[in-house]
Amino acid sequence: MVTRLNRPTVVGAAEVNSVADTHGLGHVVEFHECGEGMVNSNYRLVTASGTYLLRLYATERRREEIDLELSVLSHLHDAGFPVPRCVPALTGQSVGELAGRLFTVLTYLPGRTLAQDELGHEIVTQVGAAYARMRLLLNGFTPAGRKENAEEALADGLMAELLKQLADEDPGVAAEVGDVWSEVSSLFTPPTERHVVHGDLYFANTVIDDHGNLVGFIDFDDAYLGSSQLDLALVVMEFATPTDNVIDLDLATALLRAYANAGGPRPDADVFPQALLFLCCKFLCYTAQLQQQEGEPIEQNDYLRRLRHLRTRAVRDAVRRCVERAVDTVR
């Protein structure tokens, strides 16, 4: 499946050196494009003073949305949580313009991103504990800037567009997804809570060291004020679902137990299965557009496959019991 919604923004040595000068980074030793984002373009810069990330945002990204992302990173970094931090220009400006795009410079977390086939008990236990700490730091925090709530965007039109697209391509799939959406949408739209959430925390936004230990979390570009229950459910789904799109309940239990042991707010076991289905609908909205661009059939979509697996009664009951076991053992 194609991995980008937008073409990457290409910058040259002159532009990169200009950024390094205005930000006081020193001489640029090397730079190259990095990351697997669908929207933004990221460059790794190695300079005389260290390693940095140059992020060029999509043309539709507004400054107030970037302000929200950067304020979240600043809040977490100041609390000692391992995330990148913004490196402002010498003028104090955090957001600039380059190649017709807004951009910012961030510190670069050392290590490499986690791969899906590396998911296992040791790393998901570390992720669960770290996520609980992050959740506690973000609950009640009011960020600068402003960004649209993703759940409201789904209810206000994105899902309707998807169902129309699916009806033209495969009416049976459209009916299937529509049934799930009609069941779960009212649980999370309008939003029942507004805490800062990462919004896209999965293995590729997790940095590990050479020994497989967690270094930190990256890519807060999708952070917004939303449901902490959905955000936790996303972490569980992404870190407990291997390449076969069948949730591994042992991994889910390990992550949730570590999360609960670290003091993470208690999830609602009865709602958790529906939260997973809501997320399948949400990410199906985004990824179906990519498949349409590539002419791929919707049946190949990972989130459609997950939805079909997670909606069965046996799996829902198993997920609910998994959440109950994980949090009850901490009492």
PDB file of C-alpha atoms in Angstrom, residues 4 9-23 25 28 30-35 40-47 50-58 69-70 84-87 94-99 101-109:
ATOM      1  CA  ARG A   4       1.976   8.951   1.435  1.00  0.00           C
ATOM      2  CA  THR A   9       8.933  18.263  -0.197  1.00  0.00           C
ATOM      3  CA  VAL A  10      12.454  18.218  -1.621  1.00  0.00           C
ATOM      4  CA  VAL A  11      15.016  20.639  -0.219  1.00  0.00           C
ATOM      5  CA  GLY A  12      18.642  21.097  -1.194  1.00  0.00           C
ATOM      6  CA  ALA A  13      21.893  21.859   0.567  1.00  0.00           C
ATOM      7  CA  ALA A  14      21.495  25.635   0.294  1.00  0.00           C
ATOM      8  CA  GLU A  15      18.094  25.561   1.975  1.00  0.00           C
ATOM      9  CA  VAL A  16      19.235  23.193   4.718  1.00  0.00           C
ATOM     10  CA  ASN A  17      22.323  25.285   5.427  1.00  0.00           C
ATOM     11  CA  SER A  18      20.136  28.381   5.634  1.00  0.00           C
ATOM     12  CA  VAL A  19      17.995  26.697   8.306  1.00  0.00           C
ATOM     13  CA  ALA A  20      21.116  25.619  10.202  1.00  0.00           C
ATOM     14  CA  ASP A  21      22.416  29.197  10.151  1.00  0.00           C
ATOM     15  CA  THR A  22      19.183  30.811  11.329  1.00  0.00           C
ATOM     16  CA  HIS A  23      18.857  28.241  14.127  1.00  0.00           C
ATOM     17  CA  LEU A  25      23.032  24.613  14.548  1.00  0.00           C
ATOM     18  CA  VAL A  28      25.786  20.769   8.263  1.00  0.00           C
ATOM     19  CA  GLU A  30      25.047  15.531   6.235  1.00  0.00           C
ATOM     20  CA  PHE A  31      21.298  15.497   5.714  1.00  0.00           C
ATOM     21  CA  HIS A  32      18.817  13.074   4.214  1.00  0.00           C
ATOM     22  CA  GLU A  33      15.087  12.425   4.126  1.00  0.00           C
ATOM     23  CA  CYS A  34      13.849  10.122   6.857  1.00  0.00           C
ATOM     24  CA  GLY A  35      10.674   8.768   8.395  1.00  0.00           C
ATOM     25  CA  ASN A  40       4.906  15.667   6.284  1.00  0.00           C
ATOM     26  CA  SER A  41       8.457  15.604   4.937  1.00  0.00           C
ATOM     27  CA  ASN A  42      11.239  14.992   7.466  1.00  0.00           C
ATOM     28  CA  TYR A  43      14.983  15.435   7.119  1.00  0.00           C
ATOM     29  CA  ARG A  44      17.669  14.228   9.502  1.00  0.00           C
ATOM     30  CA  LEU A  45      20.383  16.868   9.889  1.00  0.00           C
ATOM     31  CA  VAL A  46      23.793  16.074  11.340  1.00  0.00           C
ATOM     32  CA  THR A  47      25.603  19.285  12.222  1.00  0.00           C
ATOM     33  CA  GLY A  50      24.367  17.551  17.072  1.00  0.00           C
ATOM     34  CA  THR A  51      21.598  15.760  15.192  1.00  0.00           C
ATOM     35  CA  TYR A  52      18.264  17.372  14.439  1.00  0.00           C
ATOM     36  CA  LEU A  53      15.013  16.786  12.600  1.00  0.00           C
ATOM     37  CA  LEU A  54      13.833  19.307  10.023  1.00  0.00           C
ATOM     38  CA  ARG A  55      10.072  18.872   9.591  1.00  0.00           C
ATOM     39  CA  LEU A  56       8.287  20.448   6.636  1.00  0.00           C
ATOM     40  CA  TYR A  57       4.527  20.375   7.064  1.00  0.00           C
ATOM     41  CA  ALA A  58       1.843  19.718   4.483  1.00  0.00           C
ATOM     42  CA  GLU A  69       2.107  20.085  18.759  1.00  0.00           C
ATOM     43  CA  LEU A  70       5.098  22.086  19.961  1.00  0.00           C
ATOM     44  CA  PRO A  84      11.881  15.584  20.850  1.00  0.00           C
ATOM     45  CA  ARG A  85      11.889  19.286  21.701  1.00  0.00           C
ATOM     46  CA  CYS A  86      11.619  22.302  19.464  1.00  0.00           C
ATOM     47  CA  VAL A  87      14.822  24.165  18.571  1.00  0.00           C
ATOM     48  CA  SER A  94       9.623  28.282  16.522  1.00  0.00           C
ATOM     49  CA  VAL A  95       7.929  28.007  13.121  1.00  0.00           C
ATOM     50  CA  GLY A  96       9.413  29.241   9.856  1.00  0.00           C
ATOM     51  CA  GLU A  97       8.736  28.925   6.136  1.00  0.00           C
ATOM     52  CA  LEU A  98      10.853  26.970   3.669  1.00  0.00           C
ATOM     53  CA  ALA A  99      10.122  25.800   0.121  1.00  0.00           C
ATOM     54  CA  ARG A 101       5.929  25.057   3.607  1.00  0.00           C
ATOM     55  CA  LEU A 102       5.843  25.823   7.282  1.00  0.00           C
ATOM     56  CA  PHE A 103       8.657  24.066   9.109  1.00  0.00           C
ATOM     57  CA  THR A 104      10.151  23.524  12.515  1.00  0.00           C
ATOM     58  CA  VAL A 105      13.405  22.077  13.838  1.00  0.00           C
ATOM     59  CA  LEU A 106      13.323  19.399  16.535  1.00  0.00           C
ATOM     60  CA  THR A 107      15.958  17.524  18.461  1.00  0.00           C
ATOM     61  CA  TYR A 108      16.522  13.988  17.173  1.00  0.00           C
ATOM     62  CA  LEU A 109      15.958  11.074  19.530  1.00  0.00           C
TER      63      LEU A 109
END
